[in-house]
Amino acid sequence: MIIYLKNIFNDVGKVTLFTTQFFREVFTPPYEIKEFIKQCYIIGYKSLPLVTITGFIMGLVLTLQSRPTLAKFGAESWLPGMVALSLIREIAPVITALICAGKISSGIGAELGSMKVTEQIDAMEVAAINPYKYLVVTRILATTIMVPLLVIFADGIGMYGGYIGLNMHSDVTLFRYTSQVLESITFLDIFPATIKTFFFGFFIGMIGCYKGYMAANGTESVGKAANSAVVTASLTIFIIDMIAVQLTDLFF
Amino acid sequence: MIQEKTNTDSQTATNKNVPVIEIKDLYKSFGKNEVLKGINLSVNKGENLVILGRSGSGKSITIKCLVGLVVADKGEIKVFDTDITKIDTNELNEIRIRIGFLFQNAALYDSMSVRENLGFTLKRHVKGLSPKELELEIREVLENVGLADAIDKMPSELSGGMRKRIGLARTLILKPEIVLYDEPTTGLDTITSREISELLLDIQKKNKTTSIIITHDMACAKHTSDRLMILKDGVIHAEGSYEELEKSDDEWVRSFFS
Ligand SMILES: Nc1ncnc2c1ncn2[C@@H]1O[C@H](COP(=O)(O)OP(=O)(O)OP(=O)(O)O)[C@@H](O)[C@H]1O
Ligand SMILES: [Mg+2]
């Protein structure tokens, strides 16, 4: 038990150091701009197909599932607005972040883990190149920026999915659907939801990097790093989401 | 500060017996596993020191301590007259630029082509190189290791021996004053090993480098060494020239040479 507690504190200490190092190094030159852009491309662009498919299905399914209940109360006209609200406030951010935790966090964990195990990170260090700057700062920055963009993209695709779902049973023009959606969303729906996606992005990158960077020797630790990156990142996303919702409740 | 540095530089250049590397009483353990138990060694300017020892005796750890990759538990590690255990990262990096380190498994950057692997360090430490000059430098070191046509390959497309030689090229690209080779010829055929040994000697002569060479390959040891050391149980067990150690009274020492 005591050893278990000691390990937890030990981990918390290491994560804190790892994170503060990010804030120390992100503002000081040299800036690894080329690597940052490459990571944005890998993290953002290459996740597009996955986010498109899940976003579309979320919107479609949400519409189809909510329709019967709303129809009972004769409130079918609320359907577009309701779907848009649930998508923007909760479902698109969380599902997209979870997908990214699965794809990006594990990818980064495995990549940095194998670089660690095969001494590539050590090689940068002895070449007097700061591996934290080159590998970690660029990746955390890229996820922090790309995950919110992916979420906004998923919002849009999800609403289009909702439109298709709605048209399976009734006949609504895209224009009318859009105006119904826009009528029901306010700034307060978008703003807090967008803020939290930056945190999702930050932690997805940070956890992947941390797990990879701390990988022990031996090839099996690469798999472990990737695996525990996904688990930890997913859990963290739920916790952040809970905190974000509580805070939003408090302030708005 | 700057004046002091240039002063020591010119001193080492003129005086051949000034040690460039000096390790005193180096200790390192991993948990209960005591790997180094008081290593003492020094390497003079322009000298090739070969370190021998059984697998797992701590040879790699010793040179990793020397560049600050592994933090020693205790002891003094002087490189160019600076104790690297007592300086901050920036100062350490200034020293690291002057040291080349060949990893046992080459440690090529998997995500980069051979060209990018070599250019990576060069671009960051030699300012104001035009793309053309960069390309010329890269081609030159590649030609030195006999792999000029591998420039566009990815590390995954190279054989073990080719990786080792690209690693060697990457180590030498900044023309370091000290080179630490961790098993430069292991896994290479005898002819290539011989060529690599020749290359090490060439580099030593041309750039006046000081080197530590870890090896299991006695032909390479014989060919390149000015002095040998044998590591056993965490300390330097024996030291001398190849001929001296070959005729040692200690049977364990002699067993390396048969
Ligand atoms: N990161 C580490 N964590 C724990 N123990 C380690 C670590 N690195 C090395 N060791 C231990 O230190 C000892 C010496 O390792 P080292 O790599 O220096 O051996 P070596 O002399 O280079 O052997 P070889 O000839 O096989 O390369 C080994 O017993 C190894 O188990
Ligand atoms: Mg070794």
PDB file of C-alpha atoms in Angstrom, chain A:
ATOM      1  CA  MET A   1       0.000   0.000   0.000  1.00  0.00           C
ATOM      2  CA  ILE A   2       2.712   2.434   1.005  1.00  0.00           C
ATOM      3  CA  ILE A   3       4.759   1.487  -2.007  1.00  0.00           C
ATOM      4  CA  TYR A   4       1.690   1.982  -4.160  1.00  0.00           C
ATOM      5  CA  LEU A   5       1.134   5.472  -2.767  1.00  0.00           C
ATOM      6  CA  LYS A   6       4.811   6.261  -3.154  1.00  0.00           C
ATOM      7  CA  ASN A   7       4.661   5.253  -6.806  1.00  0.00           C
ATOM      8  CA  ILE A   8       1.676   7.502  -7.393  1.00  0.00           C
ATOM      9  CA  PHE A   9       3.406  10.506  -5.856  1.00  0.00           C
ATOM     10  CA  ASN A  10       6.531   9.660  -7.779  1.00  0.00           C
ATOM     11  CA  ASP A  11       4.542   9.614 -11.043  1.00  0.00           C
ATOM     12  CA  VAL A  12       2.729  12.837 -10.241  1.00  0.00           C
ATOM     13  CA  GLY A  13       6.064  14.496  -9.576  1.00  0.00           C
ATOM     14  CA  LYS A  14       7.515  13.283 -12.863  1.00  0.00           C
ATOM     15  CA  VAL A  15       4.460  14.328 -14.875  1.00  0.00           C
ATOM     16  CA  THR A  16       4.547  17.762 -13.273  1.00  0.00           C
ATOM     17  CA  LEU A  17       8.208  18.209 -14.138  1.00  0.00           C
ATOM     18  CA  PHE A  18       7.593  16.984 -17.661  1.00  0.00           C
ATOM     19  CA  THR A  19       4.736  19.442 -18.107  1.00  0.00           C
ATOM     20  CA  THR A  20       6.524  22.441 -16.636  1.00  0.00           C
ATOM     21  CA  GLN A  21       9.419  21.733 -18.958  1.00  0.00           C
ATOM     22  CA  PHE A  22       7.001  22.208 -21.848  1.00  0.00           C
ATOM     23  CA  PHE A  23       6.045  25.691 -20.682  1.00  0.00           C
ATOM     24  CA  ARG A  24       9.677  26.540 -20.114  1.00  0.00           C
ATOM     25  CA  GLU A  25      10.794  25.452 -23.556  1.00  0.00           C
ATOM     26  CA  VAL A  26       7.878  26.373 -25.775  1.00  0.00           C
ATOM     27  CA  PHE A  27       8.769  30.086 -25.762  1.00  0.00           C
ATOM     28  CA  THR A  28      12.561  29.898 -26.037  1.00  0.00           C
ATOM     29  CA  PRO A  29      14.391  29.511 -29.363  1.00  0.00           C
ATOM     30  CA  PRO A  30      15.368  27.569 -31.372  1.00  0.00           C
ATOM     31  CA  TYR A  31      11.899  26.852 -32.730  1.00  0.00           C
ATOM     32  CA  GLU A  32      11.507  23.576 -34.615  1.00  0.00           C
ATOM     33  CA  ILE A  33       8.981  24.974 -37.057  1.00  0.00           C
ATOM     34  CA  LYS A  34       9.428  22.393 -39.793  1.00  0.00           C
ATOM     35  CA  GLU A  35       8.852  19.510 -37.421  1.00  0.00           C
ATOM     36  CA  PHE A  36       5.844  21.300 -35.942  1.00  0.00           C
ATOM     37  CA  ILE A  37       4.226  21.667 -39.360  1.00  0.00           C
ATOM     38  CA  LYS A  38       4.964  18.038 -40.179  1.00  0.00           C
ATOM     39  CA  GLN A  39       3.305  16.964 -36.935  1.00  0.00           C
ATOM     40  CA  CYS A  40       0.266  19.146 -37.632  1.00  0.00           C
ATOM     41  CA  TYR A  41      -0.051  17.407 -40.967  1.00  0.00           C
ATOM     42  CA  ILE A  42       0.288  13.936 -39.450  1.00  0.00           C
ATOM     43  CA  ILE A  43      -1.967  14.626 -36.478  1.00  0.00           C
ATOM     44  CA  GLY A  44      -4.585  16.763 -38.173  1.00  0.00           C
ATOM     45  CA  TYR A  45      -4.809  15.786 -41.794  1.00  0.00           C
ATOM     46  CA  LYS A  46      -4.260  12.081 -41.344  1.00  0.00           C
ATOM     47  CA  SER A  47      -7.003  11.863 -38.706  1.00  0.00           C
ATOM     48  CA  LEU A  48      -9.570  13.446 -41.033  1.00  0.00           C
ATOM     49  CA  PRO A  49     -11.042  10.227 -42.490  1.00  0.00           C
ATOM     50  CA  LEU A  50     -11.582   8.741 -39.055  1.00  0.00           C
ATOM     51  CA  VAL A  51     -13.129  11.914 -37.662  1.00  0.00           C
ATOM     52  CA  THR A  52     -15.326  12.289 -40.747  1.00  0.00           C
ATOM     53  CA  ILE A  53     -16.790   8.829 -40.423  1.00  0.00           C
ATOM     54  CA  THR A  54     -17.379   8.977 -36.674  1.00  0.00           C
ATOM     55  CA  GLY A  55     -18.732  12.532 -36.853  1.00  0.00           C
ATOM     56  CA  PHE A  56     -21.199  11.632 -39.552  1.00  0.00           C
ATOM     57  CA  ILE A  57     -22.421   8.542 -37.727  1.00  0.00           C
ATOM     58  CA  MET A  58     -22.771  10.445 -34.434  1.00  0.00           C
ATOM     59  CA  GLY A  59     -25.067  13.027 -36.011  1.00  0.00           C
ATOM     60  CA  LEU A  60     -27.052  10.478 -37.961  1.00  0.00           C
ATOM     61  CA  VAL A  61     -27.582   8.101 -35.060  1.00  0.00           C
ATOM     62  CA  LEU A  62     -28.349  10.842 -32.585  1.00  0.00           C
ATOM     63  CA  THR A  63     -31.106  12.160 -34.857  1.00  0.00           C
ATOM     64  CA  LEU A  64     -32.605   8.747 -35.511  1.00  0.00           C
ATOM     65  CA  GLN A  65     -32.563   7.841 -31.817  1.00  0.00           C
ATOM     66  CA  SER A  66     -34.053  11.085 -30.515  1.00  0.00           C
ATOM     67  CA  ARG A  67     -36.798  11.357 -33.116  1.00  0.00           C
ATOM     68  CA  PRO A  68     -39.319   8.909 -31.586  1.00  0.00           C
ATOM     69  CA  THR A  69     -39.140  10.544 -28.133  1.00  0.00           C
ATOM     70  CA  LEU A  70     -39.559  14.054 -29.481  1.00  0.00           C
ATOM     71  CA  ALA A  71     -42.343  12.880 -31.806  1.00  0.00           C
ATOM     72  CA  LYS A  72     -44.280  11.618 -28.776  1.00  0.00           C
ATOM     73  CA  PHE A  73     -44.449  15.179 -27.472  1.00  0.00           C
ATOM     74  CA  GLY A  74     -45.077  16.578 -30.893  1.00  0.00           C
ATOM     75  CA  ALA A  75     -41.791  18.440 -30.690  1.00  0.00           C
ATOM     76  CA  GLU A  76     -40.137  17.150 -33.835  1.00  0.00           C
ATOM     77  CA  SER A  77     -39.256  20.663 -34.903  1.00  0.00           C
ATOM     78  CA  TRP A  78     -36.776  20.786 -32.019  1.00  0.00           C
ATOM     79  CA  LEU A  79     -34.831  17.916 -33.466  1.00  0.00           C
ATOM     80  CA  PRO A  80     -32.187  19.852 -35.450  1.00  0.00           C
ATOM     81  CA  GLY A  81     -31.548  22.239 -32.578  1.00  0.00           C
ATOM     82  CA  MET A  82     -31.297  19.475 -30.024  1.00  0.00           C
ATOM     83  CA  VAL A  83     -28.924  17.400 -32.085  1.00  0.00           C
ATOM     84  CA  ALA A  84     -26.746  20.431 -32.778  1.00  0.00           C
ATOM     85  CA  LEU A  85     -26.618  21.310 -29.095  1.00  0.00           C
ATOM     86  CA  SER A  86     -25.659  17.842 -27.930  1.00  0.00           C
ATOM     87  CA  LEU A  87     -23.084  17.582 -30.667  1.00  0.00           C
ATOM     88  CA  ILE A  88     -21.429  20.910 -29.985  1.00  0.00           C
ATOM     89  CA  ARG A  89     -21.570  20.863 -26.212  1.00  0.00           C
ATOM     90  CA  GLU A  90     -20.664  17.304 -25.488  1.00  0.00           C
ATOM     91  CA  ILE A  91     -20.670  14.519 -28.004  1.00  0.00           C
ATOM     92  CA  ALA A  92     -18.400  15.807 -30.762  1.00  0.00           C
ATOM     93  CA  PRO A  93     -15.678  17.052 -28.398  1.00  0.00           C
ATOM     94  CA  VAL A  94     -15.605  13.925 -26.265  1.00  0.00           C
ATOM     95  CA  ILE A  95     -15.922  11.340 -29.021  1.00  0.00           C
ATOM     96  CA  THR A  96     -13.402  13.102 -31.254  1.00  0.00           C
ATOM     97  CA  ALA A  97     -10.992  13.424 -28.337  1.00  0.00           C
ATOM     98  CA  LEU A  98     -11.383   9.745 -27.533  1.00  0.00           C
ATOM     99  CA  ILE A  99     -10.737   8.829 -31.151  1.00  0.00           C
ATOM    100  CA  CYS A 100      -7.647  11.029 -31.091  1.00  0.00           C
ATOM    101  CA  ALA A 101      -6.519   9.437 -27.840  1.00  0.00           C
ATOM    102  CA  GLY A 102      -6.729   6.090 -29.593  1.00  0.00           C
ATOM    103  CA  LYS A 103      -5.004   7.180 -32.756  1.00  0.00           C
ATOM    104  CA  ILE A 104      -2.660  10.015 -31.803  1.00  0.00           C
ATOM    105  CA  SER A 105      -1.702   9.351 -28.180  1.00  0.00           C
ATOM    106  CA  SER A 106      -0.847   5.751 -28.897  1.00  0.00           C
ATOM    107  CA  GLY A 107       0.972   6.712 -32.075  1.00  0.00           C
ATOM    108  CA  ILE A 108       3.124   9.256 -30.282  1.00  0.00           C
ATOM    109  CA  GLY A 109       3.668   6.875 -27.363  1.00  0.00           C
ATOM    110  CA  ALA A 110       4.869   4.116 -29.666  1.00  0.00           C
ATOM    111  CA  GLU A 111       6.997   6.425 -31.797  1.00  0.00           C
ATOM    112  CA  LEU A 112       8.812   8.128 -28.943  1.00  0.00           C
ATOM    113  CA  GLY A 113       8.959   4.863 -27.013  1.00  0.00           C
ATOM    114  CA  SER A 114      10.799   3.126 -29.815  1.00  0.00           C
ATOM    115  CA  MET A 115      13.087   6.113 -30.267  1.00  0.00           C
ATOM    116  CA  LYS A 116      13.887   5.927 -26.598  1.00  0.00           C
ATOM    117  CA  VAL A 117      14.523   2.194 -26.635  1.00  0.00           C
ATOM    118  CA  THR A 118      16.757   2.315 -29.707  1.00  0.00           C
ATOM    119  CA  GLU A 119      18.745   5.211 -28.189  1.00  0.00           C
ATOM    120  CA  GLN A 120      17.675   7.719 -30.843  1.00  0.00           C
ATOM    121  CA  ILE A 121      16.696  10.189 -28.132  1.00  0.00           C
ATOM    122  CA  ASP A 122      20.091   9.701 -26.491  1.00  0.00           C
ATOM    123  CA  ALA A 123      21.707  10.252 -29.876  1.00  0.00           C
ATOM    124  CA  MET A 124      20.034  13.654 -30.188  1.00  0.00           C
ATOM    125  CA  GLU A 125      21.114  14.531 -26.702  1.00  0.00           C
ATOM    126  CA  VAL A 126      24.789  13.753 -27.290  1.00  0.00           C
ATOM    127  CA  ALA A 127      24.613  15.695 -30.521  1.00  0.00           C
ATOM    128  CA  ALA A 128      23.719  18.688 -28.312  1.00  0.00           C
ATOM    129  CA  ILE A 129      20.229  18.881 -29.767  1.00  0.00           C
ATOM    130  CA  ASN A 130      17.425  19.238 -27.267  1.00  0.00           C
ATOM    131  CA  PRO A 131      15.236  16.179 -27.924  1.00  0.00           C
ATOM    132  CA  TYR A 132      12.476  17.553 -25.703  1.00  0.00           C
ATOM    133  CA  LYS A 133      12.199  20.578 -27.935  1.00  0.00           C
ATOM    134  CA  TYR A 134      12.371  18.700 -31.179  1.00  0.00           C
ATOM    135  CA  LEU A 135      10.114  15.794 -30.274  1.00  0.00           C
ATOM    136  CA  VAL A 136       7.877  16.787 -27.368  1.00  0.00           C
ATOM    137  CA  VAL A 137       7.207  20.508 -27.738  1.00  0.00           C
ATOM    138  CA  THR A 138       6.314  20.168 -31.408  1.00  0.00           C
ATOM    139  CA  ARG A 139       3.926  17.286 -30.806  1.00  0.00           C
ATOM    140  CA  ILE A 140       2.137  18.807 -27.818  1.00  0.00           C
ATOM    141  CA  LEU A 141       1.717  22.089 -29.699  1.00  0.00           C
ATOM    142  CA  ALA A 142       0.419  20.270 -32.744  1.00  0.00           C
ATOM    143  CA  THR A 143      -2.196  18.274 -30.807  1.00  0.00           C
ATOM    144  CA  THR A 144      -3.253  21.349 -28.829  1.00  0.00           C
ATOM    145  CA  ILE A 145      -4.005  23.149 -32.072  1.00  0.00           C
ATOM    146  CA  MET A 146      -5.225  20.296 -34.268  1.00  0.00           C
ATOM    147  CA  VAL A 147      -7.648  18.569 -31.867  1.00  0.00           C
ATOM    148  CA  PRO A 148      -9.895  21.653 -31.522  1.00  0.00           C
ATOM    149  CA  LEU A 149      -9.916  22.002 -35.312  1.00  0.00           C
ATOM    150  CA  LEU A 150     -10.841  18.357 -35.684  1.00  0.00           C
ATOM    151  CA  VAL A 151     -13.661  18.840 -33.174  1.00  0.00           C
ATOM    152  CA  ILE A 152     -15.040  21.817 -35.111  1.00  0.00           C
ATOM    153  CA  PHE A 153     -14.830  19.728 -38.257  1.00  0.00           C
ATOM    154  CA  ALA A 154     -16.645  16.880 -36.485  1.00  0.00           C
ATOM    155  CA  ASP A 155     -19.347  19.349 -35.374  1.00  0.00           C
ATOM    156  CA  GLY A 156     -19.984  20.270 -38.982  1.00  0.00           C
ATOM    157  CA  ILE A 157     -19.951  16.724 -40.316  1.00  0.00           C
ATOM    158  CA  GLY A 158     -22.139  15.578 -37.414  1.00  0.00           C
ATOM    159  CA  MET A 159     -24.766  18.158 -38.228  1.00  0.00           C
ATOM    160  CA  TYR A 160     -24.720  17.097 -41.834  1.00  0.00           C
ATOM    161  CA  GLY A 161     -25.260  13.520 -40.610  1.00  0.00           C
ATOM    162  CA  GLY A 162     -28.202  14.829 -38.589  1.00  0.00           C
ATOM    163  CA  TYR A 163     -29.630  16.404 -41.721  1.00  0.00           C
ATOM    164  CA  ILE A 164     -29.440  13.081 -43.573  1.00  0.00           C
ATOM    165  CA  GLY A 165     -31.051  11.322 -40.601  1.00  0.00           C
ATOM    166  CA  LEU A 166     -33.866  13.834 -40.491  1.00  0.00           C
ATOM    167  CA  ASN A 167     -34.563  13.452 -44.178  1.00  0.00           C
ATOM    168  CA  MET A 168     -35.080   9.728 -43.837  1.00  0.00           C
ATOM    169  CA  HIS A 169     -38.439  10.444 -42.295  1.00  0.00           C
ATOM    170  CA  SER A 170     -39.385  13.925 -43.321  1.00  0.00           C
ATOM    171  CA  ASP A 171     -38.521  16.395 -46.002  1.00  0.00           C
ATOM    172  CA  VAL A 172     -36.477  19.383 -44.862  1.00  0.00           C
ATOM    173  CA  THR A 173     -34.269  21.498 -47.079  1.00  0.00           C
ATOM    174  CA  LEU A 174     -30.662  21.960 -46.043  1.00  0.00           C
ATOM    175  CA  PHE A 175     -31.269  25.708 -45.840  1.00  0.00           C
ATOM    176  CA  ARG A 176     -34.158  25.320 -43.418  1.00  0.00           C
ATOM    177  CA  TYR A 177     -32.222  22.756 -41.386  1.00  0.00           C
ATOM    178  CA  THR A 178     -29.262  25.087 -41.106  1.00  0.00           C
ATOM    179  CA  SER A 179     -31.329  28.038 -40.029  1.00  0.00           C
ATOM    180  CA  GLN A 180     -33.076  25.900 -37.400  1.00  0.00           C
ATOM    181  CA  VAL A 181     -29.679  24.843 -36.092  1.00  0.00           C
ATOM    182  CA  LEU A 182     -28.271  28.354 -36.038  1.00  0.00           C
ATOM    183  CA  GLU A 183     -31.325  29.677 -34.251  1.00  0.00           C
ATOM    184  CA  SER A 184     -30.837  27.320 -31.368  1.00  0.00           C
ATOM    185  CA  ILE A 185     -27.100  27.745 -30.787  1.00  0.00           C
ATOM    186  CA  THR A 186     -25.764  30.620 -28.744  1.00  0.00           C
ATOM    187  CA  PHE A 187     -22.253  31.832 -28.052  1.00  0.00           C
ATOM    188  CA  LEU A 188     -22.412  30.175 -24.638  1.00  0.00           C
ATOM    189  CA  ASP A 189     -22.861  26.774 -26.240  1.00  0.00           C
ATOM    190  CA  ILE A 190     -19.797  27.144 -28.397  1.00  0.00           C
ATOM    191  CA  PHE A 191     -17.328  29.009 -26.206  1.00  0.00           C
ATOM    192  CA  PRO A 192     -16.861  26.674 -23.184  1.00  0.00           C
ATOM    193  CA  ALA A 193     -17.020  23.615 -25.420  1.00  0.00           C
ATOM    194  CA  THR A 194     -14.225  24.996 -27.589  1.00  0.00           C
ATOM    195  CA  ILE A 195     -12.060  25.935 -24.627  1.00  0.00           C
ATOM    196  CA  LYS A 196     -12.158  22.430 -23.272  1.00  0.00           C
ATOM    197  CA  THR A 197     -11.042  20.932 -26.584  1.00  0.00           C
ATOM    198  CA  PHE A 198      -7.737  22.782 -26.229  1.00  0.00           C
ATOM    199  CA  PHE A 199      -7.214  20.982 -22.947  1.00  0.00           C
ATOM    200  CA  PHE A 200      -8.157  17.681 -24.568  1.00  0.00           C
ATOM    201  CA  GLY A 201      -5.578  18.326 -27.267  1.00  0.00           C
ATOM    202  CA  PHE A 202      -2.903  19.335 -24.830  1.00  0.00           C
ATOM    203  CA  PHE A 203      -3.318  16.244 -22.687  1.00  0.00           C
ATOM    204  CA  ILE A 204      -3.575  13.882 -25.649  1.00  0.00           C
ATOM    205  CA  GLY A 205      -0.173  15.094 -26.818  1.00  0.00           C
ATOM    206  CA  MET A 206       1.341  15.387 -23.388  1.00  0.00           C
ATOM    207  CA  ILE A 207       0.365  11.913 -22.219  1.00  0.00           C
ATOM    208  CA  GLY A 208       1.526  10.271 -25.442  1.00  0.00           C
ATOM    209  CA  CYS A 209       4.879  12.043 -25.216  1.00  0.00           C
ATOM    210  CA  TYR A 210       5.295  11.352 -21.517  1.00  0.00           C
ATOM    211  CA  LYS A 211       4.605   7.635 -21.847  1.00  0.00           C
ATOM    212  CA  GLY A 212       6.920   7.317 -24.821  1.00  0.00           C
ATOM    213  CA  TYR A 213       9.677   9.414 -23.311  1.00  0.00           C
ATOM    214  CA  MET A 214       9.628   7.454 -20.074  1.00  0.00           C
ATOM    215  CA  ALA A 215       9.653   4.041 -21.757  1.00  0.00           C
ATOM    216  CA  ALA A 216      12.106   1.682 -20.111  1.00  0.00           C
ATOM    217  CA  ASN A 217      14.629  -0.387 -21.999  1.00  0.00           C
ATOM    218  CA  GLY A 218      13.490  -3.373 -24.033  1.00  0.00           C
ATOM    219  CA  THR A 219      11.106  -3.627 -26.944  1.00  0.00           C
ATOM    220  CA  GLU A 220       8.095  -4.756 -24.928  1.00  0.00           C
ATOM    221  CA  SER A 221       8.042  -1.387 -23.191  1.00  0.00           C
ATOM    222  CA  VAL A 222       7.159   0.233 -26.541  1.00  0.00           C
ATOM    223  CA  GLY A 223       3.860  -1.651 -26.622  1.00  0.00           C
ATOM    224  CA  LYS A 224       3.270  -0.824 -22.985  1.00  0.00           C
ATOM    225  CA  ALA A 225       3.918   2.867 -23.615  1.00  0.00           C
ATOM    226  CA  ALA A 226       1.412   2.960 -26.477  1.00  0.00           C
ATOM    227  CA  ASN A 227      -1.182   1.040 -24.515  1.00  0.00           C
ATOM    228  CA  SER A 228      -0.960   3.010 -21.316  1.00  0.00           C
ATOM    229  CA  ALA A 229      -0.968   6.257 -23.313  1.00  0.00           C
ATOM    230  CA  VAL A 230      -4.412   5.386 -24.719  1.00  0.00           C
ATOM    231  CA  VAL A 231      -5.819   4.316 -21.358  1.00  0.00           C
ATOM    232  CA  THR A 232      -4.493   7.322 -19.462  1.00  0.00           C
ATOM    233  CA  ALA A 233      -5.453   9.807 -22.162  1.00  0.00           C
ATOM    234  CA  SER A 234      -9.026   8.446 -22.406  1.00  0.00           C
ATOM    235  CA  LEU A 235      -9.492   8.605 -18.673  1.00  0.00           C
ATOM    236  CA  THR A 236      -8.039  12.106 -18.553  1.00  0.00           C
ATOM    237  CA  ILE A 237     -10.469  13.250 -21.235  1.00  0.00           C
ATOM    238  CA  PHE A 238     -13.452  12.160 -19.137  1.00  0.00           C
ATOM    239  CA  ILE A 239     -12.062  13.834 -16.049  1.00  0.00           C
ATOM    240  CA  ILE A 240     -11.387  17.103 -17.863  1.00  0.00           C
ATOM    241  CA  ASP A 241     -14.849  16.933 -19.381  1.00  0.00           C
ATOM    242  CA  MET A 242     -16.416  16.567 -15.960  1.00  0.00           C
ATOM    243  CA  ILE A 243     -14.429  19.471 -14.560  1.00  0.00           C
ATOM    244  CA  ALA A 244     -15.244  21.608 -17.595  1.00  0.00           C
ATOM    245  CA  VAL A 245     -18.974  20.949 -17.297  1.00  0.00           C
ATOM    246  CA  GLN A 246     -18.942  21.794 -13.593  1.00  0.00           C
ATOM    247  CA  LEU A 247     -17.079  25.025 -14.236  1.00  0.00           C
ATOM    248  CA  THR A 248     -19.407  25.999 -17.064  1.00  0.00           C
ATOM    249  CA  ASP A 249     -22.359  25.393 -14.750  1.00  0.00           C
ATOM    250  CA  LEU A 250     -20.787  27.593 -12.122  1.00  0.00           C
ATOM    251  CA  PHE A 251     -19.994  30.543 -14.344  1.00  0.00           C
ATOM    252  CA  PHE A 252     -22.703  30.620 -16.990  1.00  0.00           C
TER     253      PHE A 252
END
